[in-house]
Coordinates of C-alpha atoms in Angstrom, one line a residue:
Chain A
X1 CA 9.7 -29.8 -107.4
X2 CA 11.4 -27.2 -105.1
X3 CA 8.1 -25.9 -103.7
X4 CA 7.1 -29.1 -101.9
X5 CA 10.0 -31.2 -100.7
X6 CA 10.0 -34.7 -101.6
X7 CA 10.5 -35.9 -98.0
X8 CA 6.6 -35.0 -97.5
X9 CA 5.8 -37.9 -100.1
X10 CA 8.0 -40.5 -98.1
X11 CA 7.5 -42.3 -95.2
X12 CA 8.9 -40.8 -92.1
X13 CA 12.7 -41.5 -91.8
X14 CA 12.1 -42.7 -88.1
X15 CA 8.6 -43.4 -86.8
X16 CA 7.6 -42.2 -83.3
X17 CA 8.7 -45.3 -81.5
X18 CA 12.2 -45.2 -83.2
X19 CA 12.6 -41.4 -82.4
X20 CA 11.7 -42.2 -78.8
X21 CA 14.3 -45.1 -78.8
X22 CA 17.0 -42.9 -80.0
X23 CA 16.0 -40.2 -77.5
X24 CA 16.4 -42.8 -74.7
X25 CA 19.8 -43.7 -76.2
X26 CA 20.8 -39.8 -76.2
X27 CA 19.9 -39.6 -72.5
X28 CA 21.6 -42.6 -71.5
X29 CA 24.7 -41.6 -73.4
X30 CA 24.6 -38.1 -72.0
X31 CA 24.4 -39.6 -68.3
X32 CA 27.1 -42.0 -69.2
X33 CA 29.4 -38.8 -70.4
X34 CA 28.4 -37.1 -67.2
X35 CA 29.9 -39.9 -65.4
X36 CA 33.0 -40.5 -67.6
X37 CA 35.1 -37.4 -66.3
X38 CA 34.8 -38.7 -62.9
X39 CA 36.0 -42.1 -64.2
X40 CA 38.6 -40.3 -66.0
X41 CA 39.7 -38.8 -62.8
X42 CA 39.9 -42.0 -61.0
X43 CA 41.7 -43.8 -63.9
X44 CA 44.0 -40.8 -64.0
X45 CA 44.7 -40.9 -60.2
X46 CA 45.2 -44.7 -60.3
X47 CA 47.6 -44.4 -63.2
X48 CA 49.6 -41.8 -61.6
X49 CA 49.6 -43.9 -58.2
X50 CA 50.9 -47.0 -60.3
X51 CA 53.4 -44.7 -62.1
X52 CA 54.6 -43.4 -58.8
X53 CA 54.8 -46.8 -57.2
X54 CA 56.8 -48.2 -60.3
X55 CA 59.3 -45.0 -60.1
X56 CA 59.7 -45.5 -56.5
X57 CA 60.3 -49.4 -57.1
X58 CA 62.9 -48.6 -59.7
X59 CA 64.3 -45.6 -58.2
X60 CA 64.6 -47.2 -54.7
X61 CA 67.6 -49.6 -55.1
X62 CA 69.3 -47.0 -57.2
X63 CA 68.8 -44.4 -54.6
X64 CA 70.3 -46.7 -52.2
X65 CA 73.3 -47.3 -54.4
X66 CA 73.5 -43.6 -55.2
X67 CA 73.5 -42.9 -51.5
X68 CA 77.2 -44.1 -51.4
X69 CA 78.8 -44.3 -48.3
X70 CA 77.6 -43.1 -45.0
X71 CA 79.2 -39.9 -44.1
X72 CA 79.5 -38.5 -40.5
X73 CA 81.3 -36.0 -38.6
X74 CA 84.5 -38.2 -38.4
X75 CA 86.0 -40.4 -41.0
X76 CA 83.8 -43.6 -41.7
X77 CA 86.0 -45.1 -44.2
X78 CA 86.4 -49.0 -43.9
X79 CA 89.3 -49.5 -41.5
X80 CA 88.6 -46.5 -39.5
X81 CA 88.9 -46.8 -35.7
X82 CA 87.2 -44.4 -33.5
X83 CA 88.2 -44.4 -29.8
X84 CA 86.6 -42.5 -27.0
X85 CA 88.4 -41.4 -23.9
X86 CA 85.3 -39.5 -22.9
X87 CA 81.7 -39.9 -23.9
X88 CA 81.7 -39.1 -27.6
X89 CA 78.8 -38.8 -30.1
X90 CA 79.0 -39.2 -33.8
X91 CA 76.3 -37.7 -35.9
X92 CA 75.8 -39.4 -39.4
X93 CA 74.6 -37.6 -42.4
X94 CA 71.4 -39.8 -42.5
X95 CA 70.3 -38.7 -39.0
X96 CA 71.6 -41.7 -37.2
X97 CA 73.7 -41.3 -34.1
X98 CA 76.4 -43.4 -32.4
X99 CA 77.3 -42.5 -28.9
X100 CA 80.6 -44.0 -27.5
X101 CA 81.0 -44.5 -23.7
X102 CA 84.7 -43.7 -22.3
X103 CA 87.0 -46.3 -23.3
X104 CA 84.9 -47.5 -26.1
X105 CA 86.3 -48.4 -29.4
X106 CA 84.3 -48.8 -32.8
X107 CA 85.9 -49.9 -36.1
X108 CA 84.2 -49.5 -39.5
X109 CA 84.2 -52.6 -41.5
X110 CA 82.3 -51.7 -44.6
X111 CA 80.7 -48.5 -45.3
X112 CA 78.5 -48.6 -48.4
X113 CA 75.1 -47.3 -49.9
X114 CA 73.1 -50.3 -48.7
X115 CA 75.0 -51.3 -45.6
X116 CA 77.2 -50.0 -42.7
X117 CA 79.2 -52.6 -40.8
X118 CA 80.9 -51.8 -37.8
X119 CA 82.7 -53.7 -35.1
X120 CA 82.5 -52.9 -31.3
X121 CA 85.8 -53.8 -30.2
X122 CA 85.4 -53.1 -26.6
X123 CA 83.2 -50.7 -24.4
X124 CA 79.6 -49.4 -24.7
X125 CA 78.5 -48.1 -27.8
X126 CA 74.8 -46.8 -28.3
X127 CA 73.3 -46.8 -31.8
X128 CA 70.2 -44.6 -32.8
X129 CA 69.6 -45.7 -36.4
X130 CA 67.2 -43.6 -38.2
X131 CA 64.4 -45.9 -39.2
X132 CA 63.7 -46.5 -42.8
X133 CA 67.2 -45.7 -43.9
X134 CA 68.7 -46.9 -47.0
X135 CA 71.4 -48.9 -45.2
X136 CA 71.2 -51.9 -43.2
X137 CA 73.4 -51.5 -40.1
X138 CA 75.5 -54.5 -38.9
X139 CA 77.2 -54.5 -35.8
X140 CA 80.0 -57.1 -35.1
X141 CA 81.4 -58.3 -32.0
X142 CA 83.7 -61.3 -31.3
X143 CA 80.6 -62.9 -29.6
X144 CA 77.8 -62.0 -31.7
X145 CA 76.2 -59.9 -34.6
X146 CA 73.6 -57.3 -34.2
X147 CA 71.4 -56.5 -37.3
X148 CA 69.1 -53.7 -37.5
X149 CA 67.5 -51.5 -39.8
X150 CA 66.0 -48.8 -37.7
X151 CA 66.1 -48.7 -33.8
X152 CA 68.0 -47.4 -31.0
X153 CA 70.0 -49.8 -28.9
X154 CA 73.2 -50.2 -27.0
X155 CA 76.0 -52.7 -27.5
X156 CA 78.5 -53.1 -24.7
X157 CA 81.5 -55.6 -24.9
X158 CA 82.8 -55.7 -21.6
X159 CA 85.7 -58.1 -20.5
X160 CA 83.4 -60.8 -19.7
X161 CA 80.3 -60.5 -21.8
X162 CA 78.5 -58.9 -24.6
X163 CA 75.4 -57.0 -23.6
X164 CA 72.8 -55.8 -26.1
X165 CA 70.0 -53.4 -24.9
X166 CA 67.2 -52.3 -27.1
X167 CA 65.5 -49.0 -26.5
X168 CA 63.3 -49.0 -29.4
X169 CA 62.6 -51.2 -32.5
X170 CA 63.8 -54.6 -33.1
X171 CA 67.2 -56.2 -33.4
X172 CA 68.4 -59.6 -34.4
X173 CA 71.6 -60.9 -32.4
X174 CA 73.3 -63.8 -33.8
X175 CA 76.1 -65.8 -32.7
X176 CA 77.2 -69.0 -31.4
X177 CA 76.9 -68.2 -27.8
X178 CA 73.3 -66.5 -28.4
X179 CA 70.7 -68.7 -27.2
X180 CA 69.4 -70.6 -30.1
X181 CA 72.2 -68.9 -32.0
X182 CA 69.8 -66.0 -32.8
X183 CA 67.6 -64.0 -30.7
X184 CA 65.1 -61.4 -31.4
X185 CA 65.0 -58.3 -29.1
X186 CA 62.3 -55.8 -29.0
X187 CA 62.1 -52.5 -27.0
X188 CA 62.8 -53.0 -23.5
X189 CA 64.8 -56.3 -23.8
X190 CA 68.4 -57.1 -23.6
X191 CA 70.7 -60.2 -23.9
X192 CA 73.8 -60.9 -22.2
X193 CA 76.3 -63.2 -24.2
X194 CA 79.0 -64.3 -21.8
X195 CA 82.5 -64.8 -23.1
X196 CA 84.4 -68.1 -22.4
X197 CA 86.6 -68.0 -19.5
X198 CA 90.3 -68.4 -20.2
X199 CA 93.3 -68.4 -17.7
X200 CA 95.5 -66.5 -20.2
X201 CA 97.2 -63.5 -19.2
X202 CA 94.9 -60.3 -19.1
X203 CA 94.6 -58.4 -22.2
X204 CA 96.5 -55.2 -22.3
X205 CA 94.7 -52.2 -21.0
X206 CA 92.1 -50.4 -23.4
X207 CA 92.9 -47.3 -25.4
X208 CA 95.7 -46.3 -27.6
X209 CA 98.4 -46.4 -25.1
X210 CA 97.6 -49.9 -24.2
X211 CA 100.9 -51.1 -25.4
X212 CA 104.1 -49.2 -24.9
X213 CA 105.3 -48.4 -28.3
X214 CA 108.8 -48.3 -27.0
X215 CA 108.6 -51.5 -25.1
X216 CA 109.2 -54.9 -26.6
X217 CA 106.0 -56.4 -28.1
X218 CA 104.2 -58.5 -26.0
X219 CA 104.7 -62.1 -26.1
X220 CA 102.6 -63.9 -28.6
X221 CA 99.7 -65.6 -26.9
X222 CA 100.8 -68.8 -25.7
X223 CA 97.1 -69.8 -25.7
X224 CA 97.4 -69.9 -29.5
X225 CA 100.1 -72.3 -29.5
X226 CA 100.0 -74.5 -26.5
X227 CA 97.1 -75.2 -24.6
X228 CA 96.6 -73.9 -21.2
X229 CA 97.1 -75.5 -18.1
X230 CA 94.2 -77.6 -17.1
X231 CA 92.1 -75.7 -14.7
X232 CA 89.0 -76.9 -13.2
X233 CA 86.8 -74.5 -15.0
X234 CA 86.3 -74.1 -18.7
X235 CA 89.7 -73.9 -20.1
X236 CA 88.7 -72.6 -23.5
X237 CA 90.8 -69.6 -24.4
X238 CA 88.9 -66.6 -25.4
X239 CA 91.0 -66.5 -28.6
X240 CA 89.9 -69.9 -29.6
X241 CA 86.7 -70.4 -31.3
X242 CA 83.6 -70.8 -28.9
X243 CA 82.9 -74.3 -28.1
X244 CA 80.7 -76.0 -30.5
X245 CA 77.7 -77.8 -29.6
X246 CA 79.3 -81.1 -29.5
X247 CA 81.6 -80.1 -26.9
X248 CA 81.0 -78.3 -23.7
X249 CA 78.0 -76.3 -23.9
X250 CA 78.3 -72.5 -24.0
X251 CA 77.7 -70.7 -20.9
X252 CA 74.2 -70.0 -20.5
X253 CA 73.4 -66.2 -21.4
X254 CA 70.4 -64.5 -20.0
X255 CA 68.0 -62.8 -21.7
X256 CA 66.5 -60.1 -19.5
X257 CA 62.9 -59.1 -20.9
X258 CA 62.3 -56.4 -18.0
X259 CA 61.5 -52.9 -19.0
X260 CA 64.5 -50.6 -19.5
X261 CA 63.1 -48.2 -16.9
X262 CA 64.2 -50.8 -14.2
X263 CA 67.8 -50.5 -13.1
X264 CA 69.9 -52.6 -15.1
X265 CA 71.2 -55.8 -13.7
X266 CA 74.3 -55.3 -11.7
X267 CA 74.7 -59.1 -11.4
X268 CA 77.5 -60.7 -13.3
X269 CA 76.3 -62.6 -16.3
X270 CA 74.9 -65.8 -15.6
X271 CA 78.1 -67.8 -16.1
X272 CA 79.0 -70.5 -13.8
X273 CA 81.4 -70.7 -12.2
X274 CA 82.5 -66.9 -12.1
X275 CA 85.4 -65.9 -14.1
X276 CA 88.6 -66.3 -12.3
X277 CA 90.7 -64.4 -15.0
X278 CA 90.0 -61.9 -17.7
X279 CA 89.5 -63.5 -21.0
X280 CA 91.8 -63.1 -23.8
X281 CA 90.4 -61.4 -26.9
X282 CA 92.5 -62.2 -30.1
X283 CA 90.9 -59.2 -31.9
X284 CA 91.5 -56.9 -29.1
X285 CA 95.1 -58.1 -28.8
X286 CA 95.6 -57.5 -32.6
X287 CA 94.1 -54.0 -32.1
X288 CA 96.5 -53.3 -29.4
X289 CA 99.3 -54.2 -31.5
X290 CA 98.1 -52.2 -34.5
X291 CA 97.6 -49.2 -32.2
X292 CA 101.1 -49.6 -31.3
X293 CA 102.3 -49.6 -34.9
X294 CA 103.3 -53.3 -34.8
X295 CA 101.5 -54.3 -37.7
X296 CA 103.6 -57.4 -38.5
X297 CA 103.4 -58.9 -35.0
X298 CA 99.7 -58.3 -35.1
X299 CA 99.6 -60.2 -38.4
X300 CA 101.8 -63.0 -36.9
X301 CA 99.4 -63.0 -34.0
X302 CA 96.5 -63.6 -36.0
X303 CA 98.1 -66.1 -38.2
X304 CA 98.9 -68.2 -35.2
X305 CA 95.3 -67.8 -34.0
X306 CA 94.1 -69.0 -37.4
X307 CA 96.4 -71.9 -37.5
X308 CA 94.1 -73.6 -34.8
X309 CA 91.0 -71.6 -35.2
X310 CA 87.6 -73.0 -36.0
X311 CA 85.5 -71.5 -38.8
X312 CA 83.5 -69.2 -36.7
X313 CA 82.7 -65.5 -36.9
X314 CA 85.7 -64.8 -34.6
X315 CA 88.1 -66.6 -36.9
X316 CA 86.4 -64.9 -40.0
X317 CA 87.1 -61.4 -38.3
X318 CA 90.6 -62.5 -37.5
X319 CA 91.2 -63.4 -41.0
X320 CA 89.8 -60.3 -42.5
X321 CA 91.9 -58.3 -40.2
X322 CA 95.0 -60.3 -41.1
X323 CA 94.2 -59.7 -44.9
X324 CA 93.9 -56.0 -44.2
X325 CA 97.1 -55.9 -42.4
X326 CA 98.8 -57.5 -45.1
X327 CA 97.3 -55.7 -47.7
X328 CA 97.4 -52.1 -46.4
X329 CA 100.3 -52.2 -44.0
X330 CA 102.7 -55.0 -45.0
X331 CA 102.6 -54.9 -48.7
X332 CA 102.1 -58.6 -48.7
X333 CA 99.4 -59.4 -51.5
X334 CA 99.8 -63.0 -51.5
X335 CA 99.4 -63.3 -47.6
X336 CA 96.2 -61.0 -48.0
X337 CA 94.9 -62.9 -50.9
X338 CA 95.2 -66.1 -48.7
X339 CA 93.6 -64.5 -45.7
X340 CA 90.7 -63.2 -47.5
X341 CA 90.2 -66.6 -49.1
X342 CA 90.1 -67.8 -45.6
X343 CA 87.3 -65.3 -44.7
X344 CA 85.3 -66.6 -47.6
X345 CA 86.0 -70.3 -46.8
X346 CA 84.7 -69.6 -43.3
X347 CA 81.7 -67.6 -44.7
X348 CA 81.2 -65.7 -41.4
X349 CA 80.6 -63.0 -40.6
X350 CA 78.3 -62.5 -43.8
X351 CA 78.5 -59.0 -43.6
X352 CA 82.1 -58.6 -44.7
X353 CA 82.0 -61.5 -47.3
X354 CA 81.6 -58.9 -50.3
X355 CA 84.5 -56.6 -49.1
X356 CA 86.6 -59.7 -48.6
X357 CA 85.9 -60.8 -52.1
X358 CA 86.9 -57.5 -53.4
X359 CA 90.0 -57.4 -51.3
X360 CA 90.9 -60.8 -52.4
X361 CA 90.6 -59.9 -56.1
X362 CA 92.6 -56.8 -55.6
X363 CA 95.5 -58.9 -53.6
X364 CA 95.6 -61.5 -56.3
X365 CA 96.0 -58.8 -59.0
X366 CA 98.9 -57.2 -56.9
X367 CA 100.3 -60.5 -56.4
X368 CA 100.6 -60.9 -60.1
X369 CA 98.1 -63.8 -60.1
X370 CA 96.1 -62.3 -62.8
X371 CA 94.0 -65.3 -63.9
X372 CA 93.0 -66.0 -60.2
X373 CA 92.2 -62.2 -59.8
X374 CA 90.0 -62.5 -62.8
X375 CA 88.3 -65.4 -61.4
X376 CA 87.7 -63.7 -58.2
X377 CA 86.4 -60.8 -59.9
X378 CA 84.2 -62.8 -62.0
X379 CA 82.9 -64.7 -58.9
X380 CA 82.1 -61.1 -57.3
X381 CA 80.1 -60.1 -60.5
X382 CA 78.1 -63.4 -60.2
X383 CA 77.3 -63.1 -56.7
X384 CA 76.9 -59.3 -56.5
X385 CA 75.9 -58.2 -59.8
X386 CA 74.7 -54.8 -58.6
X387 CA 77.4 -54.5 -56.1
X388 CA 79.2 -51.3 -55.4
X389 CA 82.4 -52.6 -56.7
X390 CA 80.9 -54.1 -59.8
X391 CA 82.6 -51.5 -62.0
X392 CA 86.1 -52.2 -60.5
X393 CA 85.8 -55.9 -60.8
X394 CA 84.5 -55.6 -64.3
X395 CA 87.8 -53.9 -65.2
X396 CA 89.5 -56.6 -63.4
X397 CA 88.2 -59.2 -65.4
X398 CA 89.3 -57.5 -68.6
X399 CA 92.5 -59.1 -70.1
Chain B
X1 CA 0.0 -37.6 -76.9
X2 CA -0.5 -33.8 -76.5
X3 CA 0.7 -32.3 -73.1
X4 CA 0.6 -28.7 -72.4
X5 CA 4.0 -27.0 -71.5
X6 CA 3.0 -25.9 -68.1
X7 CA 2.0 -29.6 -67.3
X8 CA 5.3 -30.8 -68.6
X9 CA 7.6 -28.4 -66.9
X10 CA 7.2 -29.7 -63.2
X11 CA 7.2 -33.1 -64.3
X12 CA 10.6 -34.5 -64.9
X13 CA 9.4 -37.8 -65.7
X14 CA 8.8 -36.7 -69.3
X15 CA 12.6 -36.7 -69.7
X16 CA 12.5 -40.2 -70.3
X17 CA 10.0 -40.4 -73.2
X18 CA 9.2 -38.3 -76.1
X19 CA 6.1 -36.3 -76.2
X20 CA 4.5 -33.9 -78.7
X21 CA 4.5 -30.6 -77.0
X22 CA 2.4 -28.3 -79.1
X23 CA 2.7 -25.6 -76.5
X24 CA 6.4 -25.4 -76.9
X25 CA 6.3 -24.5 -80.5
X26 CA 5.8 -20.8 -79.3
X27 CA 9.3 -21.1 -77.8
X28 CA 12.0 -20.0 -80.0
X29 CA 15.0 -22.2 -80.7
X30 CA 17.2 -19.1 -79.2
X31 CA 15.4 -19.7 -76.0
X32 CA 15.5 -23.3 -75.9
X33 CA 19.3 -23.1 -76.6
X34 CA 19.6 -20.7 -73.7
X35 CA 17.8 -23.0 -71.3
X36 CA 19.5 -26.2 -72.8
X37 CA 23.0 -24.7 -72.1
X38 CA 22.1 -24.7 -68.3
X39 CA 21.4 -28.4 -68.7
X40 CA 17.7 -27.9 -68.6
X41 CA 16.3 -31.4 -69.5
X42 CA 13.1 -30.0 -70.7
X43 CA 14.7 -27.6 -73.1
X44 CA 16.8 -30.4 -74.5
X45 CA 13.9 -32.6 -75.2
X46 CA 12.2 -29.7 -76.9
X47 CA 15.1 -29.3 -79.2
X48 CA 15.2 -33.1 -80.0
X49 CA 11.5 -33.3 -80.5
X50 CA 11.4 -30.3 -82.8
X51 CA 14.4 -31.2 -85.0
X52 CA 14.9 -34.9 -84.8
X53 CA 12.6 -35.7 -87.6
X54 CA 14.5 -33.5 -89.9
X55 CA 18.0 -34.8 -88.8
X56 CA 16.7 -38.3 -89.1
X57 CA 15.3 -37.5 -92.7
X58 CA 18.8 -36.0 -93.7
X59 CA 20.4 -39.0 -92.3
X60 CA 18.1 -41.5 -94.0
X61 CA 17.9 -39.8 -97.5
X62 CA 21.6 -39.5 -97.8
X63 CA 22.6 -42.9 -96.2
X64 CA 19.6 -44.8 -97.5
X65 CA 19.8 -46.9 -94.3
X66 CA 17.3 -46.7 -91.4
X67 CA 19.7 -48.2 -88.8
X68 CA 22.5 -46.0 -89.6
X69 CA 20.1 -43.1 -89.9
X70 CA 19.0 -43.8 -86.1
X71 CA 22.7 -43.9 -85.3
X72 CA 23.5 -40.7 -87.1
X73 CA 20.5 -38.9 -85.2
X74 CA 21.6 -40.0 -81.9
X75 CA 25.2 -39.0 -82.6
X76 CA 24.0 -35.6 -83.7
X77 CA 22.1 -34.8 -80.8
X78 CA 24.8 -36.1 -78.5
X79 CA 27.3 -33.7 -80.1
X80 CA 25.0 -31.0 -80.1
X81 CA 24.1 -30.8 -76.6
X82 CA 27.6 -31.5 -75.7
X83 CA 28.7 -28.5 -77.8
X84 CA 25.8 -26.3 -77.4
X85 CA 27.8 -23.6 -75.8
X86 CA 29.8 -23.3 -79.0
X87 CA 26.7 -22.5 -80.9
X88 CA 27.5 -18.6 -81.9
X89 CA 23.9 -18.1 -83.1
X90 CA 21.4 -19.9 -81.1
X91 CA 18.5 -18.9 -83.7
X92 CA 20.4 -20.9 -86.4
X93 CA 20.0 -24.1 -84.5
X94 CA 18.2 -25.9 -87.4
X95 CA 21.3 -25.3 -89.9
X96 CA 23.7 -26.2 -87.3
X97 CA 22.0 -29.4 -86.5
X98 CA 22.0 -30.3 -90.3
X99 CA 25.6 -29.4 -90.4
X100 CA 26.5 -31.9 -87.6
X101 CA 24.2 -34.6 -89.3
X102 CA 25.8 -33.9 -92.7
X103 CA 29.2 -34.3 -91.1
X104 CA 28.3 -37.6 -89.5
X105 CA 27.0 -38.8 -92.8
X106 CA 30.2 -38.0 -94.4
X107 CA 32.1 -39.9 -91.9
X108 CA 29.8 -42.9 -92.5
X109 CA 30.6 -42.7 -96.2
X110 CA 34.2 -42.7 -95.5
X111 CA 33.8 -45.8 -93.3
X112 CA 31.8 -47.4 -96.1
X113 CA 34.8 -47.0 -98.3
X114 CA 37.2 -48.4 -95.7
X115 CA 34.9 -51.5 -95.2
X116 CA 34.3 -51.9 -98.9
X117 CA 34.1 -55.7 -98.3
X118 CA 31.0 -55.2 -96.0
X119 CA 27.8 -55.7 -97.8
X120 CA 26.4 -52.2 -98.8
X121 CA 23.2 -51.2 -97.4
X122 CA 22.6 -48.1 -99.5
X123 CA 20.2 -49.6 -101.9
X124 CA 17.1 -48.0 -100.4
X125 CA 15.6 -45.7 -103.1
X126 CA 13.3 -42.9 -102.8
X127 CA 10.6 -45.0 -104.6
X128 CA 10.9 -47.6 -102.0
X129 CA 10.2 -45.4 -99.1
X130 CA 7.4 -43.4 -100.9
X131 CA 4.3 -43.0 -98.9
X132 CA 1.5 -45.5 -99.7
X133 CA -0.5 -42.7 -101.2
X134 CA 2.0 -41.6 -103.7
X135 CA 0.9 -42.0 -107.3
X136 CA 2.8 -44.8 -109.5
X137 CA 3.7 -42.2 -111.9
X138 CA 5.3 -40.1 -109.1
X139 CA 7.0 -43.3 -107.9
X140 CA 8.5 -43.8 -111.3
X141 CA 9.6 -40.1 -111.2
X142 CA 11.3 -40.7 -107.7
X143 CA 13.0 -43.7 -108.9
X144 CA 14.5 -41.7 -111.9
X145 CA 15.6 -38.9 -109.6
X146 CA 17.1 -41.5 -107.4
X147 CA 19.0 -43.0 -110.3
X148 CA 20.2 -39.7 -111.2
X149 CA 21.3 -38.9 -107.6
X150 CA 23.4 -42.2 -107.5
X151 CA 25.3 -41.0 -110.6
X152 CA 26.3 -37.6 -109.4
X153 CA 29.2 -36.8 -107.0
X154 CA 28.7 -36.5 -103.3
X155 CA 29.5 -32.7 -103.3
X156 CA 26.4 -31.9 -105.6
X157 CA 24.2 -34.8 -104.3
X158 CA 24.1 -33.4 -100.8
X159 CA 23.1 -29.9 -101.5
X160 CA 20.4 -31.2 -103.8
X161 CA 18.9 -33.6 -101.2
X162 CA 18.9 -31.0 -98.5
X163 CA 17.2 -28.5 -100.9
X164 CA 14.7 -30.5 -102.8
X165 CA 14.3 -33.7 -100.4
X166 CA 14.4 -32.1 -97.0
X167 CA 13.2 -28.6 -98.2
X168 CA 15.8 -26.5 -96.7
X169 CA 16.4 -23.0 -97.7
X170 CA 19.6 -22.1 -99.7
X171 CA 20.9 -20.5 -96.6
X172 CA 20.3 -23.6 -94.5
X173 CA 21.9 -25.5 -97.1
X174 CA 24.9 -23.3 -97.3
X175 CA 25.2 -23.6 -93.4
X176 CA 24.5 -27.5 -93.5
X177 CA 27.3 -28.0 -96.3
X178 CA 29.5 -25.5 -94.5
X179 CA 30.1 -23.6 -97.8
X180 CA 29.2 -20.3 -99.3
X181 CA 25.8 -19.6 -100.8
X182 CA 27.3 -19.0 -104.2
X183 CA 28.8 -22.4 -104.0
X184 CA 25.5 -23.9 -103.0
X185 CA 23.9 -22.2 -105.9
X186 CA 26.7 -23.4 -108.2
X187 CA 26.5 -27.1 -106.8
X188 CA 22.4 -27.2 -107.0
X189 CA 22.7 -26.0 -110.7
X190 CA 25.1 -28.7 -111.6
X191 CA 23.1 -31.3 -109.8
X192 CA 19.7 -30.0 -111.3
X193 CA 21.2 -30.3 -114.5
X194 CA 22.4 -33.8 -114.1
X195 CA 18.9 -34.9 -112.9
X196 CA 17.1 -33.4 -115.6
X197 CA 19.5 -34.7 -118.1
X198 CA 19.0 -38.3 -116.7
X199 CA 15.1 -38.0 -116.6
X200 CA 14.9 -36.7 -120.0
X201 CA 17.5 -39.4 -121.1
X202 CA 15.5 -42.1 -119.8
X203 CA 12.1 -40.4 -121.0
X204 CA 13.4 -40.2 -124.6
X205 CA 14.7 -43.6 -124.6

């Protein structure tokens, strides 16, 4: 039995055709396997790319929040005021750069991981914002708001106008006096937004020594309480809200779309007729009083303005400033809470709404209105669930 | 079809079909393995042509199913060409291929146990596949052997089939079963006793 295998007595396990077919399958499978490693490489590369994108997508907002407040070579905490008596440059930790011309004043309104809000109170300030940075930069003025992510531009608030000039990138300028309420500026363009003309007394001179600290405080602006005499020109005081569309139309601002290398326009802003008196700026006036250490009077001035003010960005800024004065300097939490509630009721400027809500909740808690404080905190958590103050607000909601 | 080796070598087209290369017999397995390791398509085909019939026989006689036998043959050569570099002794290619085939057969058996609800296809007996020229009494004998094989454990059945059906040497059986020569002898002894007992039992009623 062992000498001759049984297999020799059996039909072949696979005939010639079947063997040939199996061989073809072997060759095909071999070819497939030789390609497979490349496919694996593609699959792995694709997987890695998808994973990297997912990680970036998930980490990006966290990174922004983790970025925290923007640091610079000067204090940039909310409320910080930066004055320049000579040309001054501020280098930011993210590579951005802010340049203040002499007599310019900048105030930090909010400084968080995802936004940096400043107010140009006066003078010319240049911004060179690092493109692609984590923060949205918002520059507030009493006449317009400039929104930017990465660009270089200059904001100049003179006595009679606001000028925004873009060197690089794109900015959005919003404001009631801005043509069409919003304008998009690209490199080489600039917009001039004229202030309303008022016959009120000229504002105090710029700079900290604007107001003599030893001298009696300047009188409360009469324009806030009594209408100015009726001149032939636009009588709207500057510290009043800008004229609405149903009233006299605002002075026509001009958008200069000529390249920057041409000499800047030296002509006055296209406001007709030309100003006969410097405008009165409620924010600048309040700033001057604050700089003089007269916080209570500054608050009263703002209060008086707000009594008749319309709900525009200037009123929002004024109410915010009032709230901060009451909260930080006057120990009047109830007054602060009311002021911040006013900011939120006005809803403008948008950039300070989150900070206003936080401060309102804090002021209410400080005033002993715990139920209202919790409600405000809950509102914050609803509106800004991932907000920078979420932890603090969550603590406030606890009984 | 008969083609000389010299005619085949410069003709890559033969890679797509199986040919009977009588001239290649003179080339040893070791030489073929050495060339196949360099992805020489001609050498791979020679290996297949030389050993595929026996690999197919191992698969079919153990699994008793022609379709699965073809699949196992394909798998065996695919694995062999992929792992040819790991073959320590190229001259032992035949036993090494048998070991791969047996391992694939065991894998199929395990799957059959898992898929117990599927229709079993291992009802093909040795007598069924006997050549037309086989005498009837030999067919009866093959049927008896087949019945005996069904009744013994796999561990004993595989060496018996490799030794007596395929015709492998004891060393080749040991290699294919991945066990020692002594173990093979022991298994074969027990299997042969079982087969003999069964045939005698049937013969004596």
